[in-house]
XYZ file of C-alpha atoms in Angstrom:
372
model
C -47.295 -16.503 -31.538
C -44.564 -15.498 -34.344
C -42.591 -12.708 -33.005
C -43.227 -9.273 -31.175
C -43.430 -6.142 -33.022
C -41.895 -2.954 -31.924
C -41.362 0.838 -34.052
C -44.819 1.571 -35.293
C -47.938 1.569 -33.604
C -50.742 -0.592 -34.816
C -52.939 1.052 -37.590
C -50.576 3.257 -38.490
C -48.866 2.110 -41.687
C -44.210 3.000 -42.404
C -44.374 5.647 -45.364
C -41.582 4.730 -46.806
C -38.877 1.689 -47.390
C -36.623 3.510 -44.155
C -39.128 3.137 -41.437
C -40.085 -0.305 -42.821
C -36.613 -1.512 -42.833
C -36.327 -0.382 -39.042
C -39.446 -2.097 -37.829
C -38.607 -5.660 -39.913
C -34.970 -5.111 -37.727
C -36.956 -4.854 -34.437
C -38.248 -8.563 -34.776
C -37.146 -10.562 -32.873
C -38.815 -14.702 -33.004
C -39.938 -16.202 -29.769
C -38.552 -18.799 -30.393
C -34.862 -17.577 -30.333
C -35.757 -15.737 -27.383
C -36.720 -18.858 -25.663
C -33.920 -21.328 -27.694
C -32.637 -24.100 -27.000
C -33.600 -26.414 -23.825
C -32.388 -24.141 -21.584
C -34.629 -21.149 -22.405
C -31.354 -19.196 -21.561
C -30.546 -17.550 -24.691
C -30.784 -13.723 -25.140
C -29.907 -12.010 -28.059
C -29.040 -8.617 -28.823
C -30.837 -6.172 -31.989
C -31.015 -3.443 -32.976
C -34.141 -1.539 -32.889
C -33.477 2.091 -35.085
C -33.736 5.036 -33.781
C -30.375 4.517 -31.418
C -32.001 2.175 -28.782
C -30.497 -1.202 -28.454
C -32.731 -3.821 -27.890
C -31.654 -6.909 -25.411
C -34.645 -10.273 -25.545
C -34.080 -12.556 -22.847
C -36.819 -15.062 -21.428
C -37.366 -13.039 -18.510
C -38.320 -10.648 -21.054
C -37.031 -7.667 -23.029
C -35.527 -4.053 -22.497
C -34.672 -1.547 -24.634
C -31.488 0.333 -23.456
C -29.360 3.658 -26.099
C -27.093 2.703 -28.177
C -23.018 2.787 -27.153
C -24.241 1.720 -23.566
C -21.101 0.295 -21.200
C -22.837 -2.771 -20.292
C -22.732 -6.486 -21.980
C -25.438 -7.729 -22.530
C -26.518 -11.344 -20.447
C -24.395 -10.044 -17.453
C -25.713 -9.458 -14.523
C -26.627 -5.627 -12.909
C -24.700 -6.835 -9.648
C -21.148 -7.985 -11.574
C -21.872 -5.018 -14.549
C -21.265 -1.973 -11.587
C -18.178 -0.392 -12.642
C -16.839 1.508 -10.482
C -13.643 3.295 -12.632
C -12.390 1.868 -15.861
C -12.471 -2.016 -16.123
C -12.938 -2.049 -12.131
C -16.211 -4.394 -11.263
C -17.550 -4.437 -8.200
C -16.722 -7.815 -8.282
C -13.006 -6.959 -8.897
C -13.558 -4.567 -5.316
C -15.231 -7.819 -3.655
C -11.670 -10.298 -4.951
C -9.485 -7.641 -2.646
C -10.805 -9.409 0.306
C -11.227 -12.735 -0.459
C -8.560 -15.283 0.614
C -7.130 -17.540 -2.228
C -6.394 -21.181 -1.731
C -6.187 -22.672 -4.856
C -2.802 -24.267 -6.561
C -1.192 -23.323 -9.433
C 2.340 -23.466 -12.042
C 4.965 -20.475 -11.604
C 7.157 -21.029 -14.293
C 11.260 -19.965 -14.245
C 10.954 -16.358 -15.195
C 8.378 -16.156 -12.645
C 10.807 -17.128 -9.789
C 13.687 -15.462 -11.284
C 11.088 -12.361 -10.949
C 10.281 -13.289 -7.444
C 13.620 -13.718 -6.175
C 14.735 -10.473 -7.181
C 11.998 -8.578 -5.418
C 13.059 -10.380 -2.698
C 16.415 -9.590 -2.428
C 15.819 -5.935 -3.381
C 12.800 -5.865 -0.698
C 14.971 -8.577 2.111
C 17.953 -5.619 1.650
C 16.088 -2.941 2.749
C 15.039 -4.420 5.912
C 19.010 -6.036 7.149
C 20.383 -4.725 9.727
C 23.905 -4.690 8.355
C 26.664 -1.687 8.685
C 25.574 0.186 6.253
C 21.934 0.480 7.558
C 23.171 1.619 11.075
C 25.742 4.234 9.630
C 22.145 5.761 7.712
C 20.608 5.367 10.671
C 23.455 6.987 12.971
C 23.590 9.700 10.968
C 19.881 10.963 10.442
C 19.220 10.443 13.896
C 22.136 12.860 14.680
C 20.910 15.463 12.119
C 17.615 14.994 12.875
C 17.931 16.018 16.676
C 20.058 18.972 15.830
C 17.396 19.914 13.406
C 14.834 19.903 16.424
C 16.977 21.562 18.306
C 17.569 24.763 16.792
C 13.964 24.785 15.219
C 15.470 24.029 11.873
C 13.300 22.454 9.132
C 14.905 22.278 6.765
C 17.431 19.767 8.226
C 14.515 17.568 9.739
C 13.594 16.900 5.971
C 16.973 15.789 5.303
C 17.171 13.106 8.644
C 13.868 12.401 6.859
C 15.810 11.388 3.631
C 18.140 9.598 5.152
C 16.544 7.343 7.326
C 17.022 3.663 6.272
C 13.642 2.841 8.757
C 11.007 2.918 5.742
C 12.468 -0.082 4.513
C 11.328 -2.443 7.861
C 7.781 -1.714 7.615
C 7.759 -1.828 3.227
C 9.470 -5.386 4.260
C 5.782 -5.826 6.894
C 3.534 -4.967 4.308
C 5.304 -6.994 1.578
C 5.447 -9.864 3.742
C 1.553 -9.859 4.867
C 0.460 -9.640 1.055
C 2.751 -12.858 0.410
C 1.929 -14.500 3.489
C 6.188 -14.340 4.327
C 5.678 -14.934 8.080
C 10.393 -14.671 8.760
C 9.883 -11.894 6.630
C 7.550 -10.467 9.035
C 8.699 -11.286 12.170
C 12.225 -10.162 10.794
C 11.049 -6.625 9.979
C 9.144 -5.815 12.979
C 12.348 -7.401 15.221
C 14.249 -4.418 12.954
C 12.077 -1.706 12.895
C 11.480 -1.940 16.751
C 15.596 -1.794 17.245
C 16.012 1.377 15.143
C 13.252 3.001 16.912
C 14.830 1.826 20.193
C 18.027 3.285 18.257
C 16.678 6.483 18.190
C 15.416 7.019 21.343
C 18.539 6.383 23.129
C 20.327 8.804 20.332
C 17.682 11.649 21.249
C 18.329 11.171 24.769
C 22.426 11.063 24.010
C 21.883 14.907 21.647
C 19.968 16.698 24.498
C 22.102 15.097 27.358
C 24.748 17.195 25.119
C 22.829 20.338 24.297
C 19.977 20.804 27.449
C 22.240 23.212 29.087
C 23.822 25.066 26.805
C 22.540 28.220 25.224
C 20.830 26.123 22.340
C 18.294 25.065 24.812
C 16.840 28.557 25.938
C 14.273 28.358 23.316
C 13.447 24.814 24.231
C 11.024 23.660 23.177
C 10.865 24.548 19.561
C 8.439 24.532 17.654
C 9.844 21.775 15.570
C 10.077 19.661 18.418
C 6.737 20.971 19.448
C 5.037 20.038 16.557
C 5.700 17.020 17.617
C 4.361 16.642 20.883
C 0.805 17.626 20.265
C -2.676 15.756 19.689
C -3.305 17.515 16.886
C -0.528 16.762 15.386
C -1.014 12.826 16.601
C -4.373 12.334 14.659
C -3.630 14.487 11.951
C -0.753 12.282 11.210
C -2.276 8.678 11.109
C -4.304 9.629 7.923
C -1.312 10.963 6.321
C 0.936 8.172 6.736
C -1.838 6.366 5.750
C -1.431 7.757 2.425
C 2.033 7.969 2.715
C 1.895 3.649 2.606
C -0.316 3.927 -0.479
C 2.381 5.375 -2.009
C 5.623 3.887 -1.035
C 3.554 -0.111 -2.305
C 3.347 2.331 -5.777
C 7.523 3.611 -5.338
C 8.977 0.312 -4.365
C 7.214 -2.125 -7.283
C 7.301 1.086 -9.998
C 11.241 1.596 -9.532
C 9.495 5.618 -8.513
C 12.357 7.359 -6.812
C 10.982 10.625 -6.838
C 7.581 9.466 -5.426
C 10.051 7.205 -3.090
C 11.600 10.644 -1.927
C 7.808 12.314 -1.273
C 6.777 9.734 0.540
C 10.267 9.743 2.569
C 9.381 13.524 3.742
C 5.800 12.844 4.339
C 5.626 10.237 6.742
C 7.622 11.065 9.439
C 9.222 8.170 10.937
C 12.308 9.396 12.250
C 12.757 12.630 13.916
C 9.309 12.013 16.777
C 11.763 9.421 17.672
C 14.556 11.085 18.355
C 12.291 14.089 20.010
C 10.915 11.640 22.793
C 14.186 11.259 23.943
C 15.067 14.875 23.905
C 12.498 15.754 25.674
C 11.950 12.481 27.540
C 15.459 14.021 28.855
C 14.225 17.513 29.992
C 11.286 15.882 31.468
C 14.088 13.924 33.445
C 16.303 17.010 34.274
C 13.486 18.857 35.552
C 12.228 16.022 37.964
C 15.525 15.878 39.224
C 16.405 19.788 39.514
C 18.975 19.264 37.422
C 17.576 21.272 34.614
C 16.470 24.947 36.297
C 16.152 27.265 33.642
C 12.572 29.073 34.222
C 10.960 28.126 30.641
C 11.383 24.174 31.102
C 8.714 24.601 33.902
C 5.829 25.904 31.410
C 5.067 22.450 29.772
C 5.409 18.137 30.147
C 8.099 17.104 28.281
C 6.798 13.742 29.888
C 3.498 13.961 28.455
C 4.942 15.530 24.479
C 7.839 12.592 24.351
C 5.178 9.763 24.456
C 3.162 11.493 22.952
C 5.951 11.861 20.415
C 7.078 8.255 20.546
C 2.956 7.749 19.811
C 3.453 9.295 16.725
C 6.014 7.529 15.233
C 4.062 4.476 16.238
C 1.367 5.053 14.636
C 2.323 6.428 11.491
C 4.274 2.660 10.962
C 1.716 0.722 11.313
C -0.665 3.331 9.152
C 2.226 2.758 6.712
C 2.272 -0.602 7.173
C -1.666 -0.979 5.779
C -1.462 1.439 3.456
C 1.273 0.015 1.503
C -0.252 -3.425 1.879
C -3.591 -2.331 0.677
C -2.038 -1.000 -2.162
C -0.048 -4.210 -2.930
C -3.490 -6.611 -2.653
C -4.977 -3.671 -4.851
C -2.443 -3.583 -7.675
C -2.291 -7.085 -7.440
C -6.467 -7.980 -7.849
C -7.366 -5.063 -9.749
C -8.074 -5.626 -13.438
C -5.981 -2.196 -14.564
C -2.765 -1.773 -16.535
C 0.298 -3.109 -14.597
C 4.410 -3.749 -14.186
C 5.010 -7.345 -14.359
C 5.810 -7.366 -10.568
C 2.390 -6.834 -9.339
C 1.433 -10.302 -11.538
C 3.732 -11.956 -9.897
C 2.489 -10.976 -5.766
C -0.103 -14.007 -6.351
C 2.704 -16.463 -7.537
C 4.568 -15.270 -4.706
C 2.064 -15.870 -2.234
C 1.144 -19.210 -3.482
C 5.328 -20.174 -3.684
C 4.708 -19.181 0.405
C 1.862 -21.595 1.153
C 3.761 -24.283 -0.673
C 1.024 -23.470 -3.200
C 3.515 -23.309 -6.237
C 4.342 -26.420 -9.018
C 7.198 -25.813 -11.150
C 7.217 -26.925 -14.811
C 7.800 -30.337 -13.539
C 5.410 -30.853 -11.530
C 7.404 -30.206 -7.949
C 6.878 -27.812 -5.361
C 8.410 -24.806 -5.249
C 9.875 -24.238 -2.130
C 10.485 -20.447 -0.780
C 13.540 -21.834 1.394
C 15.137 -23.817 -2.351
C 14.047 -21.302 -4.839
C 13.964 -17.615 -2.850
C 14.999 -16.844 0.153
C 18.526 -18.533 0.185
C 21.146 -16.316 -1.496
C 24.164 -18.084 -3.114
C 27.703 -18.329 -0.839
C 29.697 -16.073 -3.077
C 26.578 -13.634 -2.721
C 28.670 -10.954 -0.918
C 27.565 -8.944 1.878
C 26.590 -5.430 1.342
């Protein structure tokens, strides 16, 4: 058999030369279709009338011209989700890489720069503590006076998003010391916020400021509805914070700080618990204090803080991983995440073939580096 012919039906001769040309273009040699010993060669020809003809040993199919799917590509691999992202790319998000690879000096320098940037937000130093104290006091006064503007101001000043980012980044590149240090500092920060809440509650619960307690700001952070609604909000805030950090988008980071409420619920917990203690011991005799379960509300408020921290952590880590793996436009720092992971798992080599150690090339600071 010499070939397969498409176009005109048998017995119907072409009317003009153009029809004859289209018919000839649609002829596919069966020798080319099964060419070679493997018989796996694909032939792609234009069959006229806006149709593409794809011939392979398994059969001949036709599709409209301009189809986004290339010939010879399996359907499961070619399934597109968005832009250049395909099913195989999405599956790679959940695959763990164990390959080794070389890293350049430029990559090492960029990775160290990013590590220092994230590590500075994790360190529990004097600046961190001062910001934590100021934000806690402002949040407490805002909760006590039912001032939403004051509470929002405390969110912008709060430094406790830094350790959460450190946990997310450390999880993606598997920097266990950074994860542990970030988690420890985050727990300490939450405990300090509760303590400041207790102090503010002691100083204000006996004044006229407490006549309207619990205020709407206090009450809104101590209900189950707010707790359940806060989890997805915090998760999507985590997606945003990952983009803001590596893309240096300060405006987005401000919005994330407001949406992911981490500090005010912890301060609110301390204030509610001190009122609960006063009611239980009989020190506080205001009738309005006996209409609410302050201890339960404080527990829910603390649970909201913990749930928000976990949700932001998971959301940020997911975005770090997606931006690293998916074939989309991104800044160079996103490409360095894979190299950073190899370094922290001792699977990276420099240009001389030596193993690149994270302790030697990334983590250690110069001895003359100033302490901020």
